[in-house]
Amino acid sequence: MSVKSRVLVVDDEPAILRFLKPALEANGYDVSHAATVTEAIKRVAADAPDIVLLDLGLADGDGKDVIRQVRAWSDLPILVLSAREREAEKIESLDLGADDYVNKPFNSGELMARMRAALRHRMQRNAEPAALSVGGIEIDAVRHRVTRDGDEIKLTPKEFELLAFLVRHAGRVVTHRQILAAVWGPAHTSDTQYLRVYIGQLRQKIEAHADEPRIILTEPGIGYRIGDAG
């Protein structure tokens, strides 16, 4: 019998829990619940869940405080579920270390897919593979070589670094600031137009149709994520 993944739902709306709990259990998750920032921190420390679904508006504070505190000692996946629509809220949550952001109201099928992606990413990150793959593209992190069906795709060193960073973070949204800081350094975190140029160049080289990308997907106003291309 397979071991169920444990999910902690942090939300103070009973209706959300009534909707989520049966859907999560039907998909094989063991569900626990917290309604406040304080309780969420205690639950994460005591129960060691595999993934957290986190609302930002909690009775005793902001859900971003949960992200901030948990990220001080744990890399478990955190998916934000919130009705807040401002891009600044999403960006701040992701910059603090959330893995993804899903707007309320949401489709349960999409949520389950994003949870699976976040859990896969954590497993891959912990394994630290020398080879990465996505959408038929193979990335050799040791030789700095990218191939499709055995044929090499010529990338510049910076294009390779950008692609490898995105693929290592498959399963989560990464912000412009996070990408720029990691690939170009902290002095370049505002150079978003520069990043768009490089993303465009990468898409021309690795996407079957650069104008309809399936590998490098845009999160408008926020950043990019790797899609589950075929």
mmCIF file with all atom_site columns, C-alpha atoms in Angstrom:
data_model
loop_
_atom_site.group_PDB
_atom_site.id
_atom_site.type_symbol
_atom_site.label_atom_id
_atom_site.label_alt_id
_atom_site.label_comp_id
_atom_site.label_asym_id
_atom_site.label_entity_id
_atom_site.label_seq_id
_atom_site.pdbx_PDB_ins_code
_atom_site.Cartn_x
_atom_site.Cartn_y
_atom_site.Cartn_z
_atom_site.occupancy
_atom_site.B_iso_or_equiv
_atom_site.pdbx_formal_charge
_atom_site.auth_seq_id
_atom_site.auth_comp_id
_atom_site.auth_asym_id
_atom_site.auth_atom_id
_atom_site.pdbx_PDB_model_num
ATOM 1   C CA . MET A 1 1   ? 0.000   0.000  0.000   1.00 0.00 ? 1   MET A CA 1
ATOM 2   C CA . SER A 1 2   ? 1.421   3.403  -0.983  1.00 0.00 ? 2   SER A CA 1
ATOM 3   C CA . VAL A 1 3   ? 2.007   6.062  1.646   1.00 0.00 ? 3   VAL A CA 1
ATOM 4   C CA . LYS A 1 4   ? -0.304  9.051  1.312   1.00 0.00 ? 4   LYS A CA 1
ATOM 5   C CA . SER A 1 5   ? 1.180   12.516 0.892   1.00 0.00 ? 5   SER A CA 1
ATOM 6   C CA . ARG A 1 6   ? 0.257   14.807 3.783   1.00 0.00 ? 6   ARG A CA 1
ATOM 7   C CA . VAL A 1 7   ? -1.215  18.203 2.946   1.00 0.00 ? 7   VAL A CA 1
ATOM 8   C CA . LEU A 1 8   ? -1.775  21.022 5.434   1.00 0.00 ? 8   LEU A CA 1
ATOM 9   C CA . VAL A 1 9   ? -4.599  23.413 4.451   1.00 0.00 ? 9   VAL A CA 1
ATOM 10  C CA . VAL A 1 10  ? -4.156  26.819 6.099   1.00 0.00 ? 10  VAL A CA 1
ATOM 11  C CA . ASP A 1 11  ? -7.414  28.738 5.701   1.00 0.00 ? 11  ASP A CA 1
ATOM 12  C CA . ASP A 1 12  ? -9.944  30.253 8.103   1.00 0.00 ? 12  ASP A CA 1
ATOM 13  C CA . GLU A 1 13  ? -12.947 29.840 5.763   1.00 0.00 ? 13  GLU A CA 1
ATOM 14  C CA . PRO A 1 14  ? -14.931 26.685 6.664   1.00 0.00 ? 14  PRO A CA 1
ATOM 15  C CA . ALA A 1 15  ? -16.471 26.611 3.173   1.00 0.00 ? 15  ALA A CA 1
ATOM 16  C CA . ILE A 1 16  ? -13.021 26.277 1.582   1.00 0.00 ? 16  ILE A CA 1
ATOM 17  C CA . LEU A 1 17  ? -12.149 23.331 3.810   1.00 0.00 ? 17  LEU A CA 1
ATOM 18  C CA . ARG A 1 18  ? -15.510 21.670 3.075   1.00 0.00 ? 18  ARG A CA 1
ATOM 19  C CA . PHE A 1 19  ? -14.735 21.970 -0.637  1.00 0.00 ? 19  PHE A CA 1
ATOM 20  C CA . LEU A 1 20  ? -11.051 21.035 -0.496  1.00 0.00 ? 20  LEU A CA 1
ATOM 21  C CA . LYS A 1 21  ? -10.997 18.157 2.003   1.00 0.00 ? 21  LYS A CA 1
ATOM 22  C CA . PRO A 1 22  ? -13.023 15.616 -0.006  1.00 0.00 ? 22  PRO A CA 1
ATOM 23  C CA . ALA A 1 23  ? -11.294 16.599 -3.255  1.00 0.00 ? 23  ALA A CA 1
ATOM 24  C CA . LEU A 1 24  ? -7.850  16.163 -1.694  1.00 0.00 ? 24  LEU A CA 1
ATOM 25  C CA . GLU A 1 25  ? -8.781  12.870 -0.022  1.00 0.00 ? 25  GLU A CA 1
ATOM 26  C CA . ALA A 1 26  ? -10.198 11.564 -3.304  1.00 0.00 ? 26  ALA A CA 1
ATOM 27  C CA . ASN A 1 27  ? -6.795  12.259 -4.857  1.00 0.00 ? 27  ASN A CA 1
ATOM 28  C CA . GLY A 1 28  ? -4.954  10.296 -2.198  1.00 0.00 ? 28  GLY A CA 1
ATOM 29  C CA . TYR A 1 29  ? -3.924  13.027 0.254   1.00 0.00 ? 29  TYR A CA 1
ATOM 30  C CA . ASP A 1 30  ? -4.040  12.886 4.040   1.00 0.00 ? 30  ASP A CA 1
ATOM 31  C CA . VAL A 1 31  ? -5.476  16.285 5.063   1.00 0.00 ? 31  VAL A CA 1
ATOM 32  C CA . SER A 1 32  ? -4.845  18.379 8.178   1.00 0.00 ? 32  SER A CA 1
ATOM 33  C CA . HIS A 1 33  ? -6.003  21.939 8.844   1.00 0.00 ? 33  HIS A CA 1
ATOM 34  C CA . ALA A 1 34  ? -4.903  25.181 10.502  1.00 0.00 ? 34  ALA A CA 1
ATOM 35  C CA . ALA A 1 35  ? -6.838  28.453 10.657  1.00 0.00 ? 35  ALA A CA 1
ATOM 36  C CA . THR A 1 36  ? -4.194  30.904 11.918  1.00 0.00 ? 36  THR A CA 1
ATOM 37  C CA . VAL A 1 37  ? -0.558  31.852 11.338  1.00 0.00 ? 37  VAL A CA 1
ATOM 38  C CA . THR A 1 38  ? 0.397   30.585 14.799  1.00 0.00 ? 38  THR A CA 1
ATOM 39  C CA . GLU A 1 39  ? -1.369  27.253 14.365  1.00 0.00 ? 39  GLU A CA 1
ATOM 40  C CA . ALA A 1 40  ? 0.080   26.804 10.868  1.00 0.00 ? 40  ALA A CA 1
ATOM 41  C CA . ILE A 1 41  ? 3.656   27.193 12.102  1.00 0.00 ? 41  ILE A CA 1
ATOM 42  C CA . LYS A 1 42  ? 3.035   24.702 14.908  1.00 0.00 ? 42  LYS A CA 1
ATOM 43  C CA . ARG A 1 43  ? 1.451   22.203 12.496  1.00 0.00 ? 43  ARG A CA 1
ATOM 44  C CA . VAL A 1 44  ? 4.318   22.425 10.016  1.00 0.00 ? 44  VAL A CA 1
ATOM 45  C CA . ALA A 1 45  ? 6.851   21.830 12.781  1.00 0.00 ? 45  ALA A CA 1
ATOM 46  C CA . ALA A 1 46  ? 4.944   19.022 14.514  1.00 0.00 ? 46  ALA A CA 1
ATOM 47  C CA . ASP A 1 47  ? 3.337   17.164 11.588  1.00 0.00 ? 47  ASP A CA 1
ATOM 48  C CA . ALA A 1 48  ? 5.965   17.665 8.819   1.00 0.00 ? 48  ALA A CA 1
ATOM 49  C CA . PRO A 1 49  ? 3.421   17.828 5.958   1.00 0.00 ? 49  PRO A CA 1
ATOM 50  C CA . ASP A 1 50  ? 4.586   17.155 2.407   1.00 0.00 ? 50  ASP A CA 1
ATOM 51  C CA . ILE A 1 51  ? 2.889   20.275 1.035   1.00 0.00 ? 51  ILE A CA 1
ATOM 52  C CA . VAL A 1 52  ? 1.025   23.346 2.330   1.00 0.00 ? 52  VAL A CA 1
ATOM 53  C CA . LEU A 1 53  ? -1.989  25.079 0.746   1.00 0.00 ? 53  LEU A CA 1
ATOM 54  C CA . LEU A 1 54  ? -1.970  28.578 2.207   1.00 0.00 ? 54  LEU A CA 1
ATOM 55  C CA . ASP A 1 55  ? -4.514  31.399 2.248   1.00 0.00 ? 55  ASP A CA 1
ATOM 56  C CA . LEU A 1 56  ? -3.045  34.879 2.739   1.00 0.00 ? 56  LEU A CA 1
ATOM 57  C CA . GLY A 1 57  ? -5.904  36.381 4.753   1.00 0.00 ? 57  GLY A CA 1
ATOM 58  C CA . LEU A 1 58  ? -5.828  34.763 8.193   1.00 0.00 ? 58  LEU A CA 1
ATOM 59  C CA . ALA A 1 59  ? -7.444  35.828 11.447  1.00 0.00 ? 59  ALA A CA 1
ATOM 60  C CA . ASP A 1 60  ? -4.226  36.580 13.329  1.00 0.00 ? 60  ASP A CA 1
ATOM 61  C CA . GLY A 1 61  ? -2.055  37.920 10.511  1.00 0.00 ? 61  GLY A CA 1
ATOM 62  C CA . ASP A 1 62  ? -0.914  37.624 6.908   1.00 0.00 ? 62  ASP A CA 1
ATOM 63  C CA . GLY A 1 63  ? -0.251  34.250 5.340   1.00 0.00 ? 63  GLY A CA 1
ATOM 64  C CA . LYS A 1 64  ? 3.019   35.647 4.004   1.00 0.00 ? 64  LYS A CA 1
ATOM 65  C CA . ASP A 1 65  ? 4.272   35.448 7.601   1.00 0.00 ? 65  ASP A CA 1
ATOM 66  C CA . VAL A 1 66  ? 3.848   31.668 7.349   1.00 0.00 ? 66  VAL A CA 1
ATOM 67  C CA . ILE A 1 67  ? 5.980   31.586 4.194   1.00 0.00 ? 67  ILE A CA 1
ATOM 68  C CA . ARG A 1 68  ? 8.640   33.788 5.774   1.00 0.00 ? 68  ARG A CA 1
ATOM 69  C CA . GLN A 1 69  ? 8.918   31.683 8.948   1.00 0.00 ? 69  GLN A CA 1
ATOM 70  C CA . VAL A 1 70  ? 8.711   28.262 7.295   1.00 0.00 ? 70  VAL A CA 1
ATOM 71  C CA . ARG A 1 71  ? 11.336  29.161 4.697   1.00 0.00 ? 71  ARG A CA 1
ATOM 72  C CA . ALA A 1 72  ? 13.816  29.864 7.500   1.00 0.00 ? 72  ALA A CA 1
ATOM 73  C CA . TRP A 1 73  ? 14.111  26.106 8.077   1.00 0.00 ? 73  TRP A CA 1
ATOM 74  C CA . SER A 1 74  ? 12.118  24.104 5.516   1.00 0.00 ? 74  SER A CA 1
ATOM 75  C CA . ASP A 1 75  ? 11.868  23.763 1.708   1.00 0.00 ? 75  ASP A CA 1
ATOM 76  C CA . LEU A 1 76  ? 8.503   21.974 1.672   1.00 0.00 ? 76  LEU A CA 1
ATOM 77  C CA . PRO A 1 77  ? 6.259   23.100 -1.215  1.00 0.00 ? 77  PRO A CA 1
ATOM 78  C CA . ILE A 1 78  ? 3.906   25.997 -0.389  1.00 0.00 ? 78  ILE A CA 1
ATOM 79  C CA . LEU A 1 79  ? 1.041   26.847 -2.751  1.00 0.00 ? 79  LEU A CA 1
ATOM 80  C CA . VAL A 1 80  ? -0.771  30.108 -2.052  1.00 0.00 ? 80  VAL A CA 1
ATOM 81  C CA . LEU A 1 81  ? -4.561  30.091 -2.513  1.00 0.00 ? 81  LEU A CA 1
ATOM 82  C CA . SER A 1 82  ? -5.944  33.590 -2.352  1.00 0.00 ? 82  SER A CA 1
ATOM 83  C CA . ALA A 1 83  ? -8.641  35.915 -3.633  1.00 0.00 ? 83  ALA A CA 1
ATOM 84  C CA . ARG A 1 84  ? -6.146  38.797 -3.641  1.00 0.00 ? 84  ARG A CA 1
ATOM 85  C CA . GLU A 1 85  ? -5.663  39.755 -7.283  1.00 0.00 ? 85  GLU A CA 1
ATOM 86  C CA . ARG A 1 86  ? -2.920  42.397 -7.073  1.00 0.00 ? 86  ARG A CA 1
ATOM 87  C CA . GLU A 1 87  ? 0.260   41.302 -8.858  1.00 0.00 ? 87  GLU A CA 1
ATOM 88  C CA . ALA A 1 88  ? 2.312   42.787 -6.009  1.00 0.00 ? 88  ALA A CA 1
ATOM 89  C CA . GLU A 1 89  ? 0.802   40.246 -3.593  1.00 0.00 ? 89  GLU A CA 1
ATOM 90  C CA . LYS A 1 90  ? 1.678   37.349 -5.896  1.00 0.00 ? 90  LYS A CA 1
ATOM 91  C CA . ILE A 1 91  ? 5.200   38.611 -6.516  1.00 0.00 ? 91  ILE A CA 1
ATOM 92  C CA . GLU A 1 92  ? 5.894   39.163 -2.818  1.00 0.00 ? 92  GLU A CA 1
ATOM 93  C CA . SER A 1 93  ? 4.589   35.682 -1.939  1.00 0.00 ? 93  SER A CA 1
ATOM 94  C CA . LEU A 1 94  ? 6.755   34.062 -4.618  1.00 0.00 ? 94  LEU A CA 1
ATOM 95  C CA . ASP A 1 95  ? 9.816   36.123 -3.714  1.00 0.00 ? 95  ASP A CA 1
ATOM 96  C CA . LEU A 1 96  ? 9.411   35.005 -0.098  1.00 0.00 ? 96  LEU A CA 1
ATOM 97  C CA . GLY A 1 97  ? 9.563   31.390 -1.258  1.00 0.00 ? 97  GLY A CA 1
ATOM 98  C CA . ALA A 1 98  ? 6.070   30.216 -2.216  1.00 0.00 ? 98  ALA A CA 1
ATOM 99  C CA . ASP A 1 99  ? 6.187   27.644 -5.017  1.00 0.00 ? 99  ASP A CA 1
ATOM 100 C CA . ASP A 1 100 ? 3.042   28.700 -6.836  1.00 0.00 ? 100 ASP A CA 1
ATOM 101 C CA . TYR A 1 101 ? 0.003   30.972 -6.598  1.00 0.00 ? 101 TYR A CA 1
ATOM 102 C CA . VAL A 1 102 ? -3.568  29.918 -7.436  1.00 0.00 ? 102 VAL A CA 1
ATOM 103 C CA . ASN A 1 103 ? -6.378  32.465 -7.538  1.00 0.00 ? 103 ASN A CA 1
ATOM 104 C CA . LYS A 1 104 ? -9.706  31.878 -5.796  1.00 0.00 ? 104 LYS A CA 1
ATOM 105 C CA . PRO A 1 105 ? -12.063 30.663 -7.100  1.00 0.00 ? 105 PRO A CA 1
ATOM 106 C CA . PHE A 1 106 ? -10.052 27.840 -8.636  1.00 0.00 ? 106 PHE A CA 1
ATOM 107 C CA . ASN A 1 107 ? -10.595 24.599 -10.497 1.00 0.00 ? 107 ASN A CA 1
ATOM 108 C CA . SER A 1 108 ? -9.764  21.560 -8.353  1.00 0.00 ? 108 SER A CA 1
ATOM 109 C CA . GLY A 1 109 ? -8.221  19.745 -11.337 1.00 0.00 ? 109 GLY A CA 1
ATOM 110 C CA . GLU A 1 110 ? -5.749  22.570 -11.949 1.00 0.00 ? 110 GLU A CA 1
ATOM 111 C CA . LEU A 1 111 ? -4.924  22.719 -8.241  1.00 0.00 ? 111 LEU A CA 1
ATOM 112 C CA . MET A 1 112 ? -4.164  18.978 -8.102  1.00 0.00 ? 112 MET A CA 1
ATOM 113 C CA . ALA A 1 113 ? -1.916  19.296 -11.175 1.00 0.00 ? 113 ALA A CA 1
ATOM 114 C CA . ARG A 1 114 ? 0.025   22.157 -9.622  1.00 0.00 ? 114 ARG A CA 1
ATOM 115 C CA . MET A 1 115 ? 0.385   20.228 -6.364  1.00 0.00 ? 115 MET A CA 1
ATOM 116 C CA . ARG A 1 116 ? 1.772   17.223 -8.223  1.00 0.00 ? 116 ARG A CA 1
ATOM 117 C CA . ALA A 1 117 ? 4.212   19.473 -10.074 1.00 0.00 ? 117 ALA A CA 1
ATOM 118 C CA . ALA A 1 118 ? 5.412   21.082 -6.828  1.00 0.00 ? 118 ALA A CA 1
ATOM 119 C CA . LEU A 1 119 ? 5.902   17.689 -5.171  1.00 0.00 ? 119 LEU A CA 1
ATOM 120 C CA . ARG A 1 120 ? 7.804   16.380 -8.212  1.00 0.00 ? 120 ARG A CA 1
ATOM 121 C CA . HIS A 1 121 ? 10.024  19.433 -8.177  1.00 0.00 ? 121 HIS A CA 1
ATOM 122 C CA . ARG A 1 122 ? 10.938  18.911 -4.530  1.00 0.00 ? 122 ARG A CA 1
ATOM 123 C CA . MET A 1 123 ? 11.888  15.285 -5.207  1.00 0.00 ? 123 MET A CA 1
ATOM 124 C CA . GLN A 1 124 ? 14.009  16.295 -8.203  1.00 0.00 ? 124 GLN A CA 1
ATOM 125 C CA . ARG A 1 125 ? 15.675  19.115 -6.277  1.00 0.00 ? 125 ARG A CA 1
ATOM 126 C CA . ASN A 1 126 ? 16.586  16.834 -3.393  1.00 0.00 ? 126 ASN A CA 1
ATOM 127 C CA . ALA A 1 127 ? 18.009  14.260 -5.795  1.00 0.00 ? 127 ALA A CA 1
ATOM 128 C CA . GLU A 1 128 ? 20.126  16.937 -7.544  1.00 0.00 ? 128 GLU A CA 1
ATOM 129 C CA . PRO A 1 129 ? 20.208  15.164 -10.935 1.00 0.00 ? 129 PRO A CA 1
ATOM 130 C CA . ALA A 1 130 ? 23.098  15.774 -13.327 1.00 0.00 ? 130 ALA A CA 1
ATOM 131 C CA . ALA A 1 131 ? 20.670  15.511 -16.260 1.00 0.00 ? 131 ALA A CA 1
ATOM 132 C CA . LEU A 1 132 ? 17.380  17.373 -16.611 1.00 0.00 ? 132 LEU A CA 1
ATOM 133 C CA . SER A 1 133 ? 14.630  16.949 -19.187 1.00 0.00 ? 133 SER A CA 1
ATOM 134 C CA . VAL A 1 134 ? 11.467  18.762 -20.196 1.00 0.00 ? 134 VAL A CA 1
ATOM 135 C CA . GLY A 1 135 ? 9.316   18.665 -23.306 1.00 0.00 ? 135 GLY A CA 1
ATOM 136 C CA . GLY A 1 136 ? 11.704  16.370 -25.196 1.00 0.00 ? 136 GLY A CA 1
ATOM 137 C CA . ILE A 1 137 ? 14.674  18.605 -24.351 1.00 0.00 ? 137 ILE A CA 1
ATOM 138 C CA . GLU A 1 138 ? 17.609  16.974 -22.500 1.00 0.00 ? 138 GLU A CA 1
ATOM 139 C CA . ILE A 1 139 ? 19.905  19.175 -20.411 1.00 0.00 ? 139 ILE A CA 1
ATOM 140 C CA . ASP A 1 140 ? 23.319  17.850 -19.371 1.00 0.00 ? 140 ASP A CA 1
ATOM 141 C CA . ALA A 1 141 ? 24.241  19.999 -16.373 1.00 0.00 ? 141 ALA A CA 1
ATOM 142 C CA . VAL A 1 142 ? 27.802  18.643 -16.268 1.00 0.00 ? 142 VAL A CA 1
ATOM 143 C CA . ARG A 1 143 ? 28.737  19.134 -19.931 1.00 0.00 ? 143 ARG A CA 1
ATOM 144 C CA . HIS A 1 144 ? 26.539  22.221 -20.377 1.00 0.00 ? 144 HIS A CA 1
ATOM 145 C CA . ARG A 1 145 ? 24.932  20.546 -23.375 1.00 0.00 ? 145 ARG A CA 1
ATOM 146 C CA . VAL A 1 146 ? 21.297  20.679 -24.565 1.00 0.00 ? 146 VAL A CA 1
ATOM 147 C CA . THR A 1 147 ? 19.877  18.157 -27.041 1.00 0.00 ? 147 THR A CA 1
ATOM 148 C CA . ARG A 1 148 ? 16.599  17.192 -28.667 1.00 0.00 ? 148 ARG A CA 1
ATOM 149 C CA . ASP A 1 149 ? 16.394  13.599 -29.933 1.00 0.00 ? 149 ASP A CA 1
ATOM 150 C CA . GLY A 1 150 ? 20.187  13.398 -29.799 1.00 0.00 ? 150 GLY A CA 1
ATOM 151 C CA . ASP A 1 151 ? 20.727  16.581 -31.839 1.00 0.00 ? 151 ASP A CA 1
ATOM 152 C CA . GLU A 1 152 ? 22.562  19.364 -30.019 1.00 0.00 ? 152 GLU A CA 1
ATOM 153 C CA . ILE A 1 153 ? 20.900  22.753 -29.618 1.00 0.00 ? 153 ILE A CA 1
ATOM 154 C CA . LYS A 1 154 ? 23.493  25.510 -29.597 1.00 0.00 ? 154 LYS A CA 1
ATOM 155 C CA . LEU A 1 155 ? 22.997  27.851 -26.660 1.00 0.00 ? 155 LEU A CA 1
ATOM 156 C CA . THR A 1 156 ? 25.177  30.657 -25.385 1.00 0.00 ? 156 THR A CA 1
ATOM 157 C CA . PRO A 1 157 ? 26.514  30.179 -21.821 1.00 0.00 ? 157 PRO A CA 1
ATOM 158 C CA . LYS A 1 158 ? 23.965  32.658 -20.467 1.00 0.00 ? 158 LYS A CA 1
ATOM 159 C CA . GLU A 1 159 ? 21.091  31.026 -22.374 1.00 0.00 ? 159 GLU A CA 1
ATOM 160 C CA . PHE A 1 160 ? 22.113  27.663 -20.934 1.00 0.00 ? 160 PHE A CA 1
ATOM 161 C CA . GLU A 1 161 ? 22.282  29.077 -17.398 1.00 0.00 ? 161 GLU A CA 1
ATOM 162 C CA . LEU A 1 162 ? 18.834  30.641 -17.789 1.00 0.00 ? 162 LEU A CA 1
ATOM 163 C CA . LEU A 1 163 ? 17.263  27.448 -19.163 1.00 0.00 ? 163 LEU A CA 1
ATOM 164 C CA . ALA A 1 164 ? 18.890  25.266 -16.483 1.00 0.00 ? 164 ALA A CA 1
ATOM 165 C CA . PHE A 1 165 ? 17.646  27.602 -13.736 1.00 0.00 ? 165 PHE A CA 1
ATOM 166 C CA . LEU A 1 166 ? 14.075  27.484 -15.044 1.00 0.00 ? 166 LEU A CA 1
ATOM 167 C CA . VAL A 1 167 ? 14.078  23.699 -15.432 1.00 0.00 ? 167 VAL A CA 1
ATOM 168 C CA . ARG A 1 168 ? 15.562  23.178 -11.959 1.00 0.00 ? 168 ARG A CA 1
ATOM 169 C CA . HIS A 1 169 ? 12.548  25.128 -10.697 1.00 0.00 ? 169 HIS A CA 1
ATOM 170 C CA . ALA A 1 170 ? 9.993   23.227 -12.784 1.00 0.00 ? 170 ALA A CA 1
ATOM 171 C CA . GLY A 1 171 ? 6.735   22.976 -10.896 1.00 0.00 ? 171 GLY A CA 1
ATOM 172 C CA . ARG A 1 172 ? 6.846   26.509 -9.551  1.00 0.00 ? 172 ARG A CA 1
ATOM 173 C CA . VAL A 1 173 ? 6.528   30.076 -10.759 1.00 0.00 ? 173 VAL A CA 1
ATOM 174 C CA . VAL A 1 174 ? 9.764   32.062 -10.577 1.00 0.00 ? 174 VAL A CA 1
ATOM 175 C CA . THR A 1 175 ? 9.618   35.846 -10.590 1.00 0.00 ? 175 THR A CA 1
ATOM 176 C CA . HIS A 1 176 ? 11.587  38.200 -12.805 1.00 0.00 ? 176 HIS A CA 1
ATOM 177 C CA . ARG A 1 177 ? 13.571  39.299 -9.754  1.00 0.00 ? 177 ARG A CA 1
ATOM 178 C CA . GLN A 1 178 ? 14.442  35.720 -8.743  1.00 0.00 ? 178 GLN A CA 1
ATOM 179 C CA . ILE A 1 179 ? 15.638  34.830 -12.249 1.00 0.00 ? 179 ILE A CA 1
ATOM 180 C CA . LEU A 1 180 ? 17.648  37.998 -12.750 1.00 0.00 ? 180 LEU A CA 1
ATOM 181 C CA . ALA A 1 181 ? 19.329  37.715 -9.346  1.00 0.00 ? 181 ALA A CA 1
ATOM 182 C CA . ALA A 1 182 ? 20.255  34.063 -9.902  1.00 0.00 ? 182 ALA A CA 1
ATOM 183 C CA . VAL A 1 183 ? 21.460  34.320 -13.510 1.00 0.00 ? 183 VAL A CA 1
ATOM 184 C CA . TRP A 1 184 ? 22.786  37.891 -13.801 1.00 0.00 ? 184 TRP A CA 1
ATOM 185 C CA . GLY A 1 185 ? 23.345  38.878 -10.174 1.00 0.00 ? 185 GLY A CA 1
ATOM 186 C CA . PRO A 1 186 ? 21.591  41.115 -7.611  1.00 0.00 ? 186 PRO A CA 1
ATOM 187 C CA . ALA A 1 187 ? 22.614  44.313 -9.418  1.00 0.00 ? 187 ALA A CA 1
ATOM 188 C CA . HIS A 1 188 ? 20.363  43.369 -12.346 1.00 0.00 ? 188 HIS A CA 1
ATOM 189 C CA . THR A 1 189 ? 17.051  42.567 -10.627 1.00 0.00 ? 189 THR A CA 1
ATOM 190 C CA . SER A 1 190 ? 15.229  45.387 -12.415 1.00 0.00 ? 190 SER A CA 1
ATOM 191 C CA . ASP A 1 191 ? 16.400  44.498 -15.939 1.00 0.00 ? 191 ASP A CA 1
ATOM 192 C CA . THR A 1 192 ? 13.160  42.794 -16.952 1.00 0.00 ? 192 THR A CA 1
ATOM 193 C CA . GLN A 1 193 ? 13.367  43.871 -20.612 1.00 0.00 ? 193 GLN A CA 1
ATOM 194 C CA . TYR A 1 194 ? 16.812  42.244 -20.821 1.00 0.00 ? 194 TYR A CA 1
ATOM 195 C CA . LEU A 1 195 ? 15.296  39.032 -19.461 1.00 0.00 ? 195 LEU A CA 1
ATOM 196 C CA . ARG A 1 196 ? 12.461  39.111 -22.021 1.00 0.00 ? 196 ARG A CA 1
ATOM 197 C CA . VAL A 1 197 ? 15.022  39.286 -24.840 1.00 0.00 ? 197 VAL A CA 1
ATOM 198 C CA . TYR A 1 198 ? 16.784  36.166 -23.550 1.00 0.00 ? 198 TYR A CA 1
ATOM 199 C CA . ILE A 1 199 ? 13.516  34.309 -23.046 1.00 0.00 ? 199 ILE A CA 1
ATOM 200 C CA . GLY A 1 200 ? 12.585  35.140 -26.640 1.00 0.00 ? 200 GLY A CA 1
ATOM 201 C CA . GLN A 1 201 ? 15.946  33.821 -27.869 1.00 0.00 ? 201 GLN A CA 1
ATOM 202 C CA . LEU A 1 202 ? 15.538  30.603 -25.882 1.00 0.00 ? 202 LEU A CA 1
ATOM 203 C CA . ARG A 1 203 ? 12.041  30.032 -27.209 1.00 0.00 ? 203 ARG A CA 1
ATOM 204 C CA . GLN A 1 204 ? 13.273  30.421 -30.778 1.00 0.00 ? 204 GLN A CA 1
ATOM 205 C CA . LYS A 1 205 ? 15.802  27.635 -30.141 1.00 0.00 ? 205 LYS A CA 1
ATOM 206 C CA . ILE A 1 206 ? 13.894  25.116 -28.022 1.00 0.00 ? 206 ILE A CA 1
ATOM 207 C CA . GLU A 1 207 ? 10.175  25.557 -28.717 1.00 0.00 ? 207 GLU A CA 1
ATOM 208 C CA . ALA A 1 208 ? 8.494   23.818 -31.643 1.00 0.00 ? 208 ALA A CA 1
ATOM 209 C CA . HIS A 1 209 ? 6.505   27.040 -32.170 1.00 0.00 ? 209 HIS A CA 1
ATOM 210 C CA . ALA A 1 210 ? 8.083   30.042 -30.425 1.00 0.00 ? 210 ALA A CA 1
ATOM 211 C CA . ASP A 1 211 ? 4.890   32.096 -30.730 1.00 0.00 ? 211 ASP A CA 1
ATOM 212 C CA . GLU A 1 212 ? 2.908   29.355 -28.938 1.00 0.00 ? 212 GLU A CA 1
ATOM 213 C CA . PRO A 1 213 ? 5.367   28.213 -26.243 1.00 0.00 ? 213 PRO A CA 1
ATOM 214 C CA . ARG A 1 214 ? 4.716   24.988 -24.334 1.00 0.00 ? 214 ARG A CA 1
ATOM 215 C CA . ILE A 1 215 ? 7.991   24.721 -22.427 1.00 0.00 ? 215 ILE A CA 1
ATOM 216 C CA . ILE A 1 216 ? 8.706   28.234 -21.110 1.00 0.00 ? 216 ILE A CA 1
ATOM 217 C CA . LEU A 1 217 ? 5.373   29.755 -20.079 1.00 0.00 ? 217 LEU A CA 1
ATOM 218 C CA . THR A 1 218 ? 4.775   33.385 -19.113 1.00 0.00 ? 218 THR A CA 1
ATOM 219 C CA . GLU A 1 219 ? 3.033   34.405 -15.893 1.00 0.00 ? 219 GLU A CA 1
ATOM 220 C CA . PRO A 1 220 ? 2.007   37.938 -16.975 1.00 0.00 ? 220 PRO A CA 1
ATOM 221 C CA . GLY A 1 221 ? 3.544   40.650 -14.844 1.00 0.00 ? 221 GLY A CA 1
ATOM 222 C CA . ILE A 1 222 ? 5.163   38.116 -12.522 1.00 0.00 ? 222 ILE A CA 1
ATOM 223 C CA . GLY A 1 223 ? 7.693   35.831 -14.208 1.00 0.00 ? 223 GLY A CA 1
ATOM 224 C CA . TYR A 1 224 ? 7.896   32.431 -15.878 1.00 0.00 ? 224 TYR A CA 1
ATOM 225 C CA . ARG A 1 225 ? 7.365   28.740 -15.241 1.00 0.00 ? 225 ARG A CA 1
ATOM 226 C CA . ILE A 1 226 ? 8.219   25.517 -17.013 1.00 0.00 ? 226 ILE A CA 1
ATOM 227 C CA . GLY A 1 227 ? 5.150   23.854 -18.498 1.00 0.00 ? 227 GLY A CA 1
ATOM 228 C CA . ASP A 1 228 ? 4.429   20.140 -18.629 1.00 0.00 ? 228 ASP A CA 1
ATOM 229 C CA . ALA A 1 229 ? 5.162   19.994 -22.351 1.00 0.00 ? 229 ALA A CA 1
ATOM 230 C CA . GLY A 1 230 ? 4.626   16.666 -24.024 1.00 0.00 ? 230 GLY A CA 1
#
